[in-house]
């Protein structure tokens, strides 16, 4: 997990474990689990079976369910959980790694896009020990981060769908690249904002003494 800020529930400040419940079987968690199971299915459909249409369908479902589980968690207090706060962003990160890599292998997108996405996540992953040393597992949700994920998860399937040899596919492809580049820019910017939040936490919250 690279950016813990994008959890199941929106918050206005750092999220300690104590404010979330221990429920496992919640609607957001079920949706996240389904999305996780569909990752290898997507890889098989795109890289082995050459079933582009079905692969696009999985990406569209995953994007819609990602929006839905966050919405449900914000509307209903009993649907926010410690597991969800970890699972949802972890699944997001898996998609943000596996989907672009698979599409680059298939020759649909260039490898530099994959490098930018992975580089951003690796940098943010390096901040997690700093947060945990101050008793935090997450930082506040940055809506630009969620918007970036939405744009990327909209642009990637549209770019994939635009690979068909038809006039309508050219229009879809152009829209897909618009979403993809817009989402990529916001993804990088949200990473910069996240690093700023980490610096603020480091300056304002003392490190916890190690447990004997």
Short mmCIF file of C-alpha atoms in Angstrom, two decimals:
data_model
loop_
_atom_site.label_atom_id
_atom_site.label_comp_id
_atom_site.label_asym_id
_atom_site.label_seq_id
_atom_site.Cartn_x
_atom_site.Cartn_y
_atom_site.Cartn_z
CA UNK A 1 0.00 0.00 0.00
CA UNK A 2 1.53 3.29 -1.07
CA UNK A 3 -0.94 5.97 -0.08
CA UNK A 4 -2.91 5.28 3.06
CA UNK A 5 -4.81 8.53 2.68
CA UNK A 6 -7.36 7.03 0.35
CA UNK A 7 -9.24 4.80 2.76
CA UNK A 8 -12.87 3.83 2.99
CA UNK A 9 -14.00 6.80 5.08
CA UNK A 10 -13.37 10.50 4.52
CA UNK A 11 -11.72 12.22 7.44
CA UNK A 12 -10.65 15.73 8.33
CA UNK A 13 -7.43 14.79 10.14
CA UNK A 14 -5.02 11.93 10.72
CA UNK A 15 -6.80 8.64 11.23
CA UNK A 16 -5.74 6.66 14.31
CA UNK A 17 -6.90 3.04 14.58
CA UNK A 18 -9.11 3.87 17.57
CA UNK A 19 -11.72 5.76 15.51
CA UNK A 20 -12.53 2.78 13.29
CA UNK A 21 -14.46 -0.37 14.23
CA UNK A 22 -13.32 -3.98 13.94
CA UNK A 23 -16.03 -5.20 11.58
CA UNK A 24 -14.89 -7.40 8.72
CA UNK A 25 -18.09 -8.21 6.85
CA UNK A 26 -19.16 -4.84 5.47
CA UNK A 27 -20.39 -3.88 2.01
CA UNK A 28 -17.25 -1.82 1.20
CA UNK A 29 -15.01 -4.69 2.28
CA UNK A 30 -16.94 -7.16 0.14
CA UNK A 31 -16.65 -4.86 -2.88
CA UNK A 32 -12.92 -4.44 -2.29
CA UNK A 33 -12.49 -8.22 -2.01
CA UNK A 34 -14.35 -8.75 -5.30
CA UNK A 35 -12.14 -6.18 -7.00
CA UNK A 36 -9.07 -7.96 -5.66
CA UNK A 37 -10.24 -11.35 -6.98
CA UNK A 38 -10.87 -9.82 -10.41
CA UNK A 39 -7.24 -8.69 -10.84
CA UNK A 40 -5.94 -12.09 -12.07
CA UNK A 41 -9.09 -12.50 -14.16
CA UNK A 42 -8.33 -9.20 -15.91
CA UNK A 43 -4.72 -10.25 -16.54
CA UNK A 44 -5.85 -13.55 -18.07
CA UNK A 45 -8.46 -11.91 -20.28
CA UNK A 46 -6.10 -9.23 -21.60
CA UNK A 47 -2.81 -11.10 -21.93
CA UNK A 48 -3.86 -14.70 -22.55
CA UNK A 49 -7.40 -14.89 -23.86
CA UNK A 50 -7.20 -11.63 -25.86
CA UNK A 51 -10.74 -10.85 -24.70
CA UNK A 52 -10.47 -7.07 -24.72
CA UNK A 53 -14.19 -6.44 -24.26
CA UNK A 54 -14.41 -8.54 -21.09
CA UNK A 55 -11.21 -6.97 -19.75
CA UNK A 56 -12.72 -3.52 -20.27
CA UNK A 57 -15.85 -4.66 -18.45
CA UNK A 58 -13.81 -5.69 -15.40
CA UNK A 59 -12.06 -2.32 -15.30
CA UNK A 60 -15.37 -0.47 -15.53
CA UNK A 61 -16.87 -2.57 -12.74
CA UNK A 62 -13.80 -2.04 -10.60
CA UNK A 63 -13.90 1.73 -11.06
CA UNK A 64 -17.62 1.87 -10.24
CA UNK A 65 -17.27 -0.37 -7.18
CA UNK A 66 -14.31 1.68 -5.93
CA UNK A 67 -16.51 4.78 -5.97
CA UNK A 68 -19.41 2.88 -4.40
CA UNK A 69 -17.51 1.43 -1.44
CA UNK A 70 -16.14 4.83 -0.47
CA UNK A 71 -19.59 6.41 -0.78
CA UNK A 72 -21.19 3.72 1.36
CA UNK A 73 -18.50 4.03 4.03
CA UNK A 74 -19.04 7.79 4.23
CA UNK A 75 -22.83 7.55 4.42
CA UNK A 76 -23.04 4.78 7.02
CA UNK A 77 -20.82 4.88 10.11
CA UNK A 78 -21.10 1.14 10.73
CA UNK A 79 -19.62 0.44 7.27
CA UNK A 80 -16.24 2.04 8.09
CA UNK A 81 -13.69 -0.37 9.51
CA UNK A 82 -10.01 -0.80 10.22
CA UNK A 83 -9.86 -3.53 7.58
CA UNK A 84 -11.55 -1.30 5.04
CA UNK A 85 -9.17 1.58 5.73
CA UNK A 86 -6.33 -0.74 4.74
CA UNK A 87 -7.98 -2.96 2.13
CA UNK A 88 -9.52 -0.30 -0.12
CA UNK A 89 -6.34 1.72 -0.78
CA UNK A 90 -4.31 -1.51 -1.02
CA UNK A 91 -6.58 -2.80 -3.79
CA UNK A 92 -6.40 0.61 -5.47
CA UNK A 93 -2.62 0.37 -5.47
CA UNK A 94 -2.69 -3.17 -6.86
CA UNK A 95 -4.87 -1.97 -9.74
CA UNK A 96 -2.63 1.05 -10.26
CA UNK A 97 0.31 -1.34 -10.66
CA UNK A 98 -1.09 -4.40 -12.41
CA UNK A 99 -3.43 -2.74 -14.90
CA UNK A 100 -0.91 -0.27 -16.41
CA UNK A 101 1.82 -2.95 -16.47
CA UNK A 102 -0.49 -5.39 -18.26
CA UNK A 103 -1.55 -2.71 -20.75
CA UNK A 104 2.08 -1.78 -21.37
CA UNK A 105 2.95 -5.44 -21.97
CA UNK A 106 0.07 -5.58 -24.44
CA UNK A 107 1.43 -2.48 -26.19
CA UNK A 108 -1.60 -0.35 -25.38
CA UNK A 109 0.18 2.36 -23.36
CA UNK A 110 3.86 3.42 -23.23
CA UNK A 111 6.12 2.26 -20.40
CA UNK A 112 6.86 5.81 -19.23
CA UNK A 113 3.31 6.03 -17.85
CA UNK A 114 3.96 2.90 -15.81
CA UNK A 115 7.24 4.39 -14.57
CA UNK A 116 5.51 7.58 -13.36
CA UNK A 117 2.76 5.66 -11.56
CA UNK A 118 5.11 3.21 -9.89
CA UNK A 119 7.67 5.89 -9.02
CA UNK A 120 5.05 7.99 -7.26
CA UNK A 121 3.78 5.02 -5.25
CA UNK A 122 7.27 3.88 -4.27
CA UNK A 123 8.09 7.35 -2.93
CA UNK A 124 4.90 7.42 -0.86
CA UNK A 125 5.51 3.88 0.40
CA UNK A 126 8.72 5.15 1.93
CA UNK A 127 6.75 7.48 4.20
CA UNK A 128 4.74 4.73 5.93
CA UNK A 129 7.36 3.92 8.61
CA UNK A 130 7.46 7.62 9.51
CA UNK A 131 3.69 7.68 10.04
CA UNK A 132 3.62 4.44 11.99
CA UNK A 133 6.36 5.77 14.23
CA UNK A 134 3.86 8.43 15.25
CA UNK A 135 0.97 6.05 15.80
CA UNK A 136 -0.78 6.72 12.48
CA UNK A 137 -1.89 4.28 9.82
CA UNK A 138 -3.37 6.89 7.48
CA UNK A 139 -3.51 10.59 6.67
CA UNK A 140 -6.61 12.57 5.68
CA UNK A 141 -8.32 11.65 2.44
CA UNK A 142 -7.18 13.95 -0.35
CA UNK A 143 -10.02 14.28 -2.79
CA UNK A 144 -7.62 15.11 -5.59
CA UNK A 145 -6.14 11.66 -4.97
CA UNK A 146 -9.55 10.05 -5.26
CA UNK A 147 -10.28 12.15 -8.37
CA UNK A 148 -6.96 11.03 -9.85
CA UNK A 149 -7.79 7.38 -9.19
CA UNK A 150 -11.23 7.89 -10.75
CA UNK A 151 -9.74 9.56 -13.84
CA UNK A 152 -7.13 6.83 -14.24
CA UNK A 153 -9.68 4.06 -13.77
CA UNK A 154 -11.87 5.79 -16.35
CA UNK A 155 -9.09 6.54 -18.82
CA UNK A 156 -7.43 3.11 -18.80
CA UNK A 157 -10.54 1.14 -19.89
CA UNK A 158 -11.41 3.79 -22.47
CA UNK A 159 -7.91 3.61 -23.96
CA UNK A 160 -8.21 -0.18 -23.99
CA UNK A 161 -11.65 -0.01 -25.58
CA UNK A 162 -10.29 2.41 -28.18
CA UNK A 163 -8.00 -0.29 -29.61
CA UNK A 164 -10.78 -1.59 -31.82
CA UNK A 165 -10.50 -0.77 -35.53
CA UNK A 166 -13.60 1.37 -35.92
CA UNK A 167 -14.48 5.05 -36.19
CA UNK A 168 -16.21 5.13 -32.80
CA UNK A 169 -13.08 3.62 -31.26
CA UNK A 170 -11.03 6.67 -32.30
CA UNK A 171 -13.39 8.94 -30.38
CA UNK A 172 -13.27 6.64 -27.36
CA UNK A 173 -9.47 6.49 -27.59
CA UNK A 174 -9.17 10.29 -27.63
CA UNK A 175 -11.44 10.58 -24.58
CA UNK A 176 -9.51 7.84 -22.85
CA UNK A 177 -6.17 9.58 -23.35
CA UNK A 178 -7.69 12.81 -22.06
CA UNK A 179 -8.81 11.11 -18.86
CA UNK A 180 -5.54 9.20 -18.55
CA UNK A 181 -3.24 12.21 -18.86
CA UNK A 182 -5.49 14.32 -16.61
CA UNK A 183 -5.53 11.55 -14.02
CA UNK A 184 -1.77 11.08 -14.27
CA UNK A 185 -1.16 14.77 -13.57
CA UNK A 186 -3.51 14.72 -10.56
CA UNK A 187 -1.95 11.49 -9.33
CA UNK A 188 1.48 13.09 -9.22
CA UNK A 189 0.10 16.28 -7.64
CA UNK A 190 -1.77 14.31 -4.97
CA UNK A 191 1.50 12.58 -4.17
CA UNK A 192 3.18 15.94 -3.66
CA UNK A 193 0.34 17.04 -1.36
CA UNK A 194 0.67 13.79 0.57
CA UNK A 195 4.38 14.41 1.11
CA UNK A 196 3.57 17.90 2.40
CA UNK A 197 1.14 16.32 4.90
CA UNK A 198 3.85 13.90 6.01
CA UNK A 199 6.24 16.79 6.65
CA UNK A 200 3.57 18.59 8.70
CA UNK A 201 2.98 15.46 10.77
CA UNK A 202 6.71 15.07 11.36
CA UNK A 203 6.93 18.64 12.62
CA UNK A 204 3.86 18.62 14.85
CA UNK A 205 3.62 15.08 16.26
CA UNK A 206 6.40 13.59 18.40
CA UNK A 207 7.63 10.11 17.58
CA UNK A 208 6.36 7.36 19.85
CA UNK A 209 8.82 5.62 22.10
CA UNK A 210 9.44 2.02 20.97
CA UNK A 211 7.46 -0.58 22.90
CA UNK A 212 9.75 -2.68 25.14
#
